[in-house]
Amino acid sequence: MIAPEHRAVTLVGGGLVGALLATLLARRGFEVQVFERRSDPRRAGHVGGRSINLALAERGLHAVRDAGAEDEVMRLAVMMRGRMVHHRDGHAELLRYGRDDSEVIWSLSRGRLNIALIDAAERAGARFRFDQRLAGATFGEGATLAFHDERSGSESSHTCAFAIGADGAGSALREAMNAVAPLGERIEPLGHGYKELEIPALRQHPSMESPPVGIPASPSAAAGGLDLGPQPSPFAIEPNALHIWPRGSYMCIALPNAEGNFTVTLFLANAGHPSFAEIPDATTARRFFEREFADLLPLLADFDEDFTHNPIGVLSTLYLDRWHLDGRAVLLGDAAHAMVPFHGQGMNCGFEDALELAELLVANPADRAAVFAEFQRRRKPNAEAIIEMALENYVEMRDSVADPGFLLRRELGRLLAERHPGRFVPRYSMVTFSRMPYREAFARGMLQDALLHELCDGLQHIGQVDLARADALVRARIAPIAA
Ligand code: FAD
Ligand code: E1W
């Protein structure tokens, strides 16, 4: 039982990480209030905007389970078994992510996931205050937060012992903390941006056209099967995959939505050749897609409209030296470590943060300074590792024509993974299908890569590799993963 004077928790930001943390804390006996800038996404007329989706993997799913929200969340999910790589010549191949269907990732609508998590938080007893934008904060004994009501325009203030910031990459709480004691903030722009487009669902039987909110058009898609019974599939391309059109210095990806449409994202340099600067309007962009994404363009039914109206998203990495102001404020999720999206781990990492913070707080609710320091000590090295791996993954993703050395090392890597399960594990799998600390996955990945370089040095094909030596080196240098 938490002492009454330590029970109140104030959270800024009710996005994915904020809503999940609210649930985790409320279930542990805290009295949670969440201040969120946007209006309640469940309000009538709110749902129905653009559908943006994202990939949930084991780390995120584990935290969702702890929040007791697995069933609701998984009802919204579409299984992705692997990446479907679409080559320039139009041919496509599915590269499985894992060993079988127990190693897959899940595509979820961001909006619906947020609603499911807000519902879970409220069920657990958390209170949401929508349309409340944090405008500033001062710190005395505790924290005094200034809110601007986005609907009425009125200002209010809220005093609390401490504030938790889950208010995203542009965190207002971070800015206020930084004014009191510099956090060592550094923002590194990637130099590439993104644009979201859509592959609409195929025309369906009338009963399938607009499924009610919360009920996927195709429950069987969520279950991973394609057994749609007598219904024709609404999906224009393979539903159970993450599609990638790698093109060297840029790429498109597509993730399935339960309604049968896909959200496509073009990642491209902001300037140079080719770049967003060179395709300023839909007409030029269409010519670019005709050349570079010939098989994708015909599926993008509202290309001109989407390209014209959807903004170019900015991609950067956020590094901080400190995540907390003694015991008075702490940051997590994108507010602490926004990263580029190329490993699909930003939310997953934020969910891991939330679980770690909830566990530490409930274990020692009286000493927040100690809790926040320990939280930073445990999480920051891991955030830094996934930040780095996400940056590396962009290069690997968009490059379809890898050099022969890379291909040989990848082939040997697969072979060694088969020969040494639980010891030599692909880095993607350690990140995506395990909860091993990111930092350890990163270090093991480096060790494995060095080994592959050594074993493949000067060789042309897999038959030339000395497998006895390879096996001996794996056993000598790579420790089994602790169960
Ligand atoms: P946010 O989701 O940004 O939520 C912040 C919340 O705080 C919002 O609700 C906002 O309205 C609120 N807020 C902001 N300012 C204030 C204020 N002043 N006062 C009050 N409230 C405020 N991650 C994955 O794991 N898998 C993926 O596949 C994936 N794909 C991605 C694709 C793209 C193109 C991008 C850009 C990111 C992707 N990510 C992915 C990363 C993921 O989106 C983020 O890591 C995640 O949304 C972070 O959650 P958060 O709650 O910390 O921040
Ligand atoms: C995933 C936006 C996004 C989200 C993702 C991934 C990628 C590329 C991107 C990484 C991946 C799921 N990835 N996919 N295939 N190989 N690596 O696993 O989330 Cl761009």
XYZ file of C-alpha atoms and ligand atoms in Angstrom:
556
model
C 0.000 0.000 0.000
C 1.378 3.378 -1.014
C 1.228 6.064 1.700
C -1.465 8.665 0.870
C 1.070 11.503 0.613
C 2.959 9.634 -2.118
C -0.034 8.439 -4.085
C -0.659 11.334 -6.462
C 1.085 11.234 -9.842
C 0.873 13.927 -12.510
C 1.605 12.972 -16.086
C 2.010 15.343 -19.024
C 1.064 13.752 -22.361
C -1.558 11.072 -22.922
C -0.072 9.673 -26.127
C 1.042 6.068 -26.459
C 3.611 6.086 -23.671
C 1.668 8.408 -21.348
C -1.541 6.381 -21.580
C 0.315 3.118 -21.017
C 2.250 4.493 -18.034
C -1.007 5.854 -16.570
C -2.426 2.323 -16.682
C 0.661 0.714 -15.173
C 0.751 3.223 -12.295
C -2.991 3.196 -11.612
C -2.894 -0.602 -11.420
C -0.119 -0.309 -8.860
C -2.229 1.900 -6.589
C -1.264 5.414 -7.672
C -3.795 8.200 -8.224
C -2.950 9.266 -11.733
C -3.910 12.464 -13.551
C -2.946 12.868 -17.196
C -2.899 16.266 -18.900
C -3.163 15.930 -22.676
C -3.033 18.737 -25.234
C -5.322 17.132 -27.789
C -9.019 16.548 -27.320
C -10.449 13.184 -26.323
C -9.929 10.944 -29.377
C -13.063 8.984 -28.423
C -15.328 12.008 -28.919
C -17.795 11.601 -31.774
C -16.471 12.898 -35.061
C -12.893 12.498 -33.992
C -12.140 9.110 -35.487
C -11.870 8.877 -39.252
C -8.829 10.965 -40.046
C -5.768 9.555 -41.752
C -4.896 6.091 -40.549
C -1.301 5.932 -39.512
C 0.026 2.643 -38.225
C 3.037 1.365 -36.389
C 4.683 -1.923 -35.496
C 4.399 -3.447 -32.040
C 7.031 -6.018 -31.090
C 7.790 -8.170 -28.034
C 9.115 -5.378 -25.795
C 6.033 -3.240 -26.282
C 3.690 -6.195 -26.111
C 5.163 -7.288 -22.790
C 4.330 -3.910 -21.247
C 0.841 -3.974 -22.800
C 0.312 -7.374 -21.141
C 1.367 -5.936 -17.793
C -1.237 -3.206 -18.313
C -3.877 -5.908 -18.785
C -4.664 -4.582 -22.265
C -3.340 -7.396 -24.450
C -6.737 -8.654 -25.633
C -8.099 -5.258 -26.724
C -4.835 -4.321 -28.365
C -4.354 -7.592 -30.219
C -7.902 -7.393 -31.574
C -6.709 -4.338 -33.521
C -3.510 -5.911 -34.820
C -2.514 -7.324 -38.190
C 0.292 -9.883 -38.136
C 3.435 -9.155 -40.152
C 5.502 -12.291 -40.711
C 8.358 -10.687 -42.535
C 9.415 -8.004 -44.909
C 8.235 -8.194 -48.468
C 10.970 -6.671 -50.583
C 9.789 -5.169 -53.879
C 12.627 -4.909 -56.380
C 12.856 -2.444 -59.265
C 11.974 -5.147 -61.800
C 8.630 -5.666 -60.043
C 9.438 -8.984 -58.454
C 8.881 -9.337 -54.714
C 10.179 -11.749 -52.073
C 9.079 -12.372 -48.491
C 11.946 -12.575 -46.014
C 10.654 -14.019 -42.779
C 11.512 -12.063 -39.634
C 11.718 -15.047 -37.325
C 11.848 -18.812 -37.185
C 8.065 -19.288 -37.287
C 4.784 -17.501 -36.488
C 5.818 -17.113 -32.859
C 8.368 -14.556 -34.097
C 6.297 -11.908 -35.847
C 5.454 -8.241 -35.357
C 2.063 -6.517 -35.312
C 0.728 -3.556 -37.262
C -1.605 -1.296 -35.278
C -3.475 1.897 -35.972
C -1.854 4.596 -33.845
C -5.202 6.261 -33.158
C -6.975 3.087 -32.152
C -4.070 1.904 -30.029
C -4.105 5.229 -28.204
C -7.852 4.899 -27.572
C -7.431 1.323 -26.288
C -4.707 2.488 -23.889
C -6.716 5.503 -22.671
C -9.674 3.186 -22.036
C -7.422 0.777 -20.136
C -5.994 3.641 -18.056
C -9.439 4.960 -17.147
C -10.619 1.461 -16.248
C -7.630 1.212 -13.930
C -8.667 4.495 -12.298
C -6.520 7.129 -14.063
C -8.136 10.508 -14.868
C -7.534 12.267 -18.181
C -7.756 16.028 -18.634
C -7.973 16.660 -22.385
C -7.398 19.916 -24.281
C -4.810 20.877 -21.673
C -1.549 22.093 -23.166
C 1.400 22.461 -20.837
C 2.532 26.022 -21.432
C 5.294 26.205 -18.823
C 6.437 24.915 -15.469
C 8.275 26.244 -12.444
C 9.943 24.188 -9.786
C 9.975 24.959 -6.070
C 9.361 22.283 -3.445
C 7.669 20.361 -6.218
C 6.407 21.440 -9.627
C 3.848 24.032 -10.685
C 2.487 23.404 -14.140
C 0.794 26.077 -16.245
C -1.882 24.812 -18.616
C -3.575 26.490 -21.523
C -7.071 25.180 -22.264
C -7.090 24.629 -26.032
C -10.881 24.960 -26.242
C -11.723 27.840 -23.937
C -8.352 29.554 -24.111
C -8.279 29.865 -20.323
C -5.159 29.346 -18.234
C -4.873 27.265 -15.084
C -2.150 26.007 -12.845
C -1.591 22.680 -11.175
C 0.775 22.072 -8.288
C 2.230 18.643 -7.650
C 5.148 17.008 -5.852
C 6.612 15.886 -9.168
C 5.737 15.714 -12.860
C 6.327 12.958 -15.387
C 6.807 14.057 -19.004
C 5.524 11.753 -21.737
C 4.804 14.688 -24.019
C 6.769 13.538 -27.025
C 9.763 14.741 -29.025
C 8.858 18.430 -28.655
C 8.294 18.055 -24.899
C 7.215 21.252 -23.149
C 8.122 19.763 -19.773
C 11.646 19.139 -21.053
C 11.930 22.777 -22.087
C 10.810 23.936 -18.637
C 13.228 21.543 -16.882
C 16.040 22.667 -19.151
C 15.491 26.286 -18.114
C 16.135 25.326 -14.475
C 19.060 22.967 -14.958
C 20.448 22.264 -18.460
C 19.726 18.700 -19.578
C 22.493 18.669 -22.192
C 20.018 18.494 -25.035
C 21.288 17.778 -28.558
C 19.030 17.324 -31.565
C 20.580 15.652 -34.586
C 18.509 16.011 -37.768
C 18.736 12.995 -40.115
C 18.546 15.151 -43.231
C 15.780 12.895 -44.566
C 12.060 13.419 -44.187
C 8.953 11.327 -44.783
C 5.587 11.588 -46.522
C 2.599 9.352 -45.819
C 0.499 8.001 -48.698
C -2.220 5.376 -48.886
C -3.089 2.161 -50.679
C -6.870 2.063 -50.176
C -8.767 -1.138 -49.463
C -10.273 -2.877 -52.457
C -13.995 -2.399 -52.937
C -15.849 -4.801 -50.731
C -19.172 -6.370 -50.189
C -21.320 -3.496 -48.783
C -21.328 -4.987 -45.292
C -17.528 -4.758 -45.246
C -17.163 -1.195 -46.470
C -16.922 0.716 -43.242
C -16.460 -1.564 -40.295
C -17.588 -0.051 -36.998
C -14.808 1.466 -34.956
C -13.038 -1.081 -32.817
C -13.982 -4.052 -34.921
C -11.432 -4.994 -37.546
C -12.812 -5.657 -41.000
C -11.039 -8.939 -40.939
C -10.556 -10.710 -37.640
C -8.824 -13.520 -39.457
C -6.192 -11.097 -40.691
C -5.526 -10.217 -37.074
C -5.195 -13.884 -36.280
C -2.598 -14.063 -38.989
C -4.513 -16.312 -41.305
C -5.809 -15.273 -44.649
C -8.882 -17.385 -44.247
C -11.452 -14.756 -45.089
C -14.040 -17.414 -45.763
C -16.365 -16.432 -48.569
C -15.297 -12.768 -48.405
C -12.859 -11.503 -51.003
C -9.767 -10.003 -49.367
C -9.861 -6.220 -49.091
C -6.045 -6.086 -49.234
C -4.485 -5.021 -52.540
C -1.137 -6.652 -51.632
C -0.069 -9.343 -49.139
C -1.601 -8.276 -45.786
C 0.675 -10.162 -43.410
C 3.926 -8.404 -44.234
C 5.788 -5.143 -43.905
C 6.391 -4.089 -47.510
C 9.615 -2.381 -48.518
C 10.606 -0.819 -51.825
C 14.350 -0.205 -51.266
C 15.939 2.137 -53.763
C 19.459 2.908 -52.524
C 19.384 6.301 -50.846
C 15.610 6.299 -50.249
C 12.718 3.873 -49.898
C 9.010 3.333 -49.455
C 7.440 1.068 -46.855
C 3.824 -0.062 -46.363
C 2.140 -1.416 -43.233
C -1.295 -3.098 -43.322
C -4.346 -1.728 -41.516
C -7.115 -4.014 -40.255
C -9.561 -2.249 -42.627
C -7.696 -3.528 -45.676
C -5.813 -0.362 -46.564
C -2.058 0.220 -46.197
C -0.227 3.267 -44.960
C 2.732 3.891 -47.259
C 5.643 6.022 -46.146
C 8.221 7.510 -48.498
C 11.577 8.211 -46.791
C 13.751 10.576 -48.810
C 16.520 13.161 -48.377
C 15.331 16.718 -47.833
C 17.843 18.192 -50.278
C 20.212 16.939 -52.988
C 19.471 14.330 -55.601
C 16.922 12.862 -55.405
C 15.121 14.721 -52.632
C 11.898 16.295 -51.465
C 13.297 19.610 -52.695
C 13.263 18.190 -56.226
C 9.663 16.961 -56.046
C 7.845 20.003 -54.654
C 4.441 19.154 -56.154
C 2.302 16.146 -56.992
C 3.038 16.312 -60.723
C 6.816 16.095 -60.283
C 6.373 13.537 -57.510
C 4.238 11.389 -59.808
C 7.001 11.376 -62.441
C 9.475 10.348 -59.721
C 7.211 7.478 -58.659
C 6.686 6.404 -62.302
C 10.461 5.964 -62.590
C 11.300 4.638 -59.129
C 8.184 2.911 -57.769
C 6.423 1.814 -60.970
C 4.589 -1.115 -59.361
C 3.536 0.884 -56.289
C 2.165 4.000 -57.986
C -0.925 2.312 -59.531
C -1.978 1.230 -56.021
C -1.796 4.787 -54.639
C -5.305 5.772 -55.728
C -5.244 9.252 -54.173
C -1.604 9.985 -54.907
C -1.968 13.640 -55.947
C -4.302 14.448 -53.087
C -2.131 12.636 -50.486
C 1.118 14.074 -51.766
C -0.267 17.599 -51.839
C -1.953 17.611 -48.449
C 0.161 15.385 -46.214
C 3.076 17.249 -44.668
C 6.720 16.219 -44.958
C 7.600 14.750 -41.563
C 10.874 15.614 -39.880
C 13.228 12.900 -38.613
C 15.791 13.528 -35.887
C 17.479 11.946 -32.920
C 17.254 13.525 -29.477
C 20.150 13.017 -27.073
C 20.015 14.188 -23.456
C 22.638 13.980 -20.698
C 19.971 14.002 -17.998
C 16.392 12.774 -17.962
C 15.324 14.156 -14.592
C 15.368 17.192 -12.320
C 16.220 15.523 -9.002
C 12.901 14.214 -7.635
C 10.697 16.897 -9.193
C 10.462 15.902 -12.843
C 11.393 13.054 -15.150
C 11.077 12.355 -18.883
C 10.422 9.132 -20.775
C 9.531 7.976 -24.265
C 10.189 10.359 -27.159
C 10.471 13.277 -24.714
C 13.692 11.669 -23.448
C 15.067 9.915 -26.548
C 13.261 10.500 -29.847
C 14.861 8.313 -32.520
C 14.581 7.691 -36.249
C 11.870 5.094 -36.976
C 13.862 2.560 -38.997
C 13.870 -0.230 -36.436
C 10.222 0.274 -35.485
C 11.245 0.505 -31.828
C 10.448 4.068 -30.669
C 7.139 3.150 -29.069
C 8.416 -0.253 -27.979
C 11.323 1.408 -26.181
C 8.979 3.977 -24.627
C 6.755 1.154 -23.351
C 9.792 -0.517 -21.793
C 10.640 2.810 -20.135
C 7.109 3.004 -18.741
C 7.253 -0.455 -17.208
C 10.681 0.171 -15.684
C 9.578 3.510 -14.209
C 6.345 2.065 -12.790
C 8.254 -0.801 -11.131
C 10.842 1.535 -9.614
C 8.233 4.014 -8.357
C 6.060 1.425 -6.659
C 9.126 -0.102 -4.992
C 10.193 3.224 -3.470
C 7.396 5.820 -3.717
C 8.883 8.069 -1.017
C 12.251 8.768 -2.681
C 11.624 10.058 -6.199
C 15.093 11.490 -6.655
C 16.535 8.013 -6.127
C 13.893 6.420 -8.364
C 14.479 8.860 -11.242
C 18.262 8.534 -10.974
C 17.992 4.756 -11.059
C 15.534 4.938 -13.962
C 17.998 7.019 -15.954
C 20.890 4.741 -15.002
C 19.038 1.675 -16.263
C 17.344 3.083 -19.351
C 19.673 5.680 -20.869
C 22.364 3.250 -22.095
C 19.630 1.123 -23.633
C 17.975 4.110 -25.315
C 21.360 5.115 -26.713
C 21.864 1.619 -28.134
C 18.507 1.477 -29.940
C 19.021 5.036 -31.203
C 22.244 3.853 -32.848
C 20.741 0.616 -34.212
C 17.786 2.539 -35.662
C 20.163 4.838 -37.534
C 22.134 1.859 -38.850
C 18.973 0.087 -39.974
C 18.042 2.879 -42.407
C 21.125 2.139 -44.497
C 20.503 -1.609 -44.383
C 16.794 -1.237 -45.243
C 17.037 1.002 -48.243
C 20.010 -0.773 -49.837
C 18.671 -3.737 -51.815
C 21.796 -4.361 -53.849
C 24.196 -5.104 -51.033
C 27.831 -5.855 -51.832
C 28.954 -9.517 -52.198
C 30.869 -9.421 -48.914
C 27.759 -8.335 -47.058
C 25.676 -11.064 -48.708
C 28.219 -13.755 -47.804
C 28.367 -12.580 -44.176
C 24.574 -12.521 -44.018
C 24.400 -16.074 -45.368
C 26.971 -17.299 -42.861
C 25.143 -15.419 -40.114
C 21.957 -17.326 -40.941
C 23.845 -20.608 -40.963
C 25.502 -19.928 -37.605
C 22.168 -18.856 -36.121
C 20.765 -22.243 -37.138
C 23.762 -24.113 -35.754
C 23.920 -22.175 -32.475
C 20.388 -21.325 -31.328
C 20.376 -19.369 -28.071
C 23.932 -18.256 -28.699
C 24.372 -16.773 -32.182
C 21.102 -14.859 -32.672
C 20.521 -12.284 -35.434
C 20.582 -8.764 -33.991
C 17.183 -7.992 -35.516
C 15.747 -10.935 -33.549
C 17.369 -9.905 -30.263
C 15.889 -6.409 -30.676
C 12.489 -7.472 -31.946
C 11.633 -10.824 -30.374
C 13.425 -10.682 -27.034
C 13.537 -8.353 -24.066
C 17.299 -8.562 -23.707
C 18.533 -5.043 -22.878
C 19.114 -3.104 -26.127
C 22.658 -2.410 -24.997
C 23.390 -6.128 -24.807
C 21.772 -6.806 -28.200
C 23.971 -4.054 -29.630
C 27.159 -5.473 -28.044
C 26.364 -9.060 -29.093
C 25.610 -7.826 -32.598
C 29.052 -6.234 -32.817
C 30.756 -9.385 -31.558
C 28.877 -11.506 -34.096
C 29.623 -9.108 -36.921
C 33.339 -9.084 -36.114
C 33.315 -12.869 -36.150
C 31.575 -12.963 -39.540
C 34.113 -10.528 -40.988
C 36.952 -12.672 -39.715
C 35.467 -15.924 -41.036
C 34.567 -14.513 -44.467
C 37.745 -12.524 -45.028
C 39.011 -13.143 -48.576
C 36.297 -15.704 -49.354
C 33.780 -15.682 -52.224
C 31.183 -18.257 -51.317
C 29.755 -20.102 -48.338
C 31.310 -23.433 -49.332
C 34.758 -22.011 -48.615
C 33.976 -21.237 -44.974
C 35.723 -23.469 -42.444
C 32.657 -24.444 -40.420
C 34.576 -26.375 -37.754
C 36.593 -23.250 -37.049
C 33.432 -21.126 -37.181
C 31.691 -23.342 -34.614
C 34.714 -23.302 -32.325
C 34.962 -19.503 -32.504
C 31.259 -19.045 -31.790
C 31.543 -21.239 -28.686
C 34.722 -19.517 -27.546
C 33.600 -15.933 -28.010
C 29.839 -15.778 -27.659
C 28.221 -16.700 -24.370
C 24.847 -18.434 -24.401
C 21.969 -16.032 -23.814
C 20.785 -16.360 -20.218
C 17.251 -17.788 -20.119
P 3.910 10.825 -28.636
O 3.297 9.655 -29.283
O 4.414 11.931 -29.485
O 2.823 11.398 -27.613
C 3.025 12.620 -26.931
C 1.686 13.091 -26.403
O 1.887 14.267 -25.637
C 0.709 13.436 -27.509
O -0.547 12.898 -27.211
C 0.696 14.952 -27.501
O -0.529 15.500 -27.925
C 0.977 15.251 -26.049
N 1.599 16.549 -25.845
C 2.603 17.113 -26.571
N 2.910 18.318 -26.092
C 2.090 18.540 -25.044
C 1.915 19.630 -24.147
N 2.646 20.751 -24.255
N 0.988 19.516 -23.176
C 0.229 18.395 -23.062
N 0.345 17.341 -23.893
C 1.263 17.420 -24.871
N 7.650 3.166 -33.038
C 7.474 1.833 -32.971
O 7.655 1.236 -31.910
N 7.106 1.115 -34.078
C 6.922 1.705 -35.294
O 6.599 1.019 -36.272
C 7.115 3.109 -35.399
N 6.966 3.732 -36.593
C 7.157 5.085 -36.667
C 7.036 5.723 -37.905
C 7.252 7.077 -38.018
C 7.125 7.743 -39.366
C 7.594 7.830 -36.859
C 7.833 9.313 -36.970
C 7.720 7.203 -35.644
C 7.505 5.835 -35.522
N 7.635 5.172 -34.290
C 7.474 3.817 -34.222
C 7.993 5.916 -33.068
C 6.754 6.233 -32.231
O 5.836 6.961 -32.999
C 7.148 7.040 -31.010
O 8.288 6.506 -30.397
C 6.003 7.068 -29.994
O 4.861 7.682 -30.552
C 6.427 7.810 -28.744
O 5.343 7.892 -27.859
P 5.264 9.081 -26.817
O 4.000 8.848 -26.071
O 6.542 9.218 -26.099
O 5.118 10.400 -27.715
C 10.335 -3.257 -38.248
C 8.748 2.787 -39.919
C 9.321 1.402 -39.755
C 8.823 0.568 -38.785
C 9.346 -0.708 -38.637
C 10.463 -1.142 -39.376
C 10.925 -0.311 -40.427
C 11.982 -0.702 -41.408
C 10.361 0.960 -40.583
C 12.438 -2.656 -39.224
C 12.676 -3.677 -40.233
C 8.966 -2.916 -37.858
N 11.036 -2.368 -39.006
N 11.796 -4.237 -41.035
N 12.420 -5.092 -41.793
N 13.688 -5.082 -41.463
N 13.850 -4.212 -40.521
O 10.792 -4.344 -37.924
O 8.768 -1.545 -37.721
Cl 10.963 1.998 -41.821
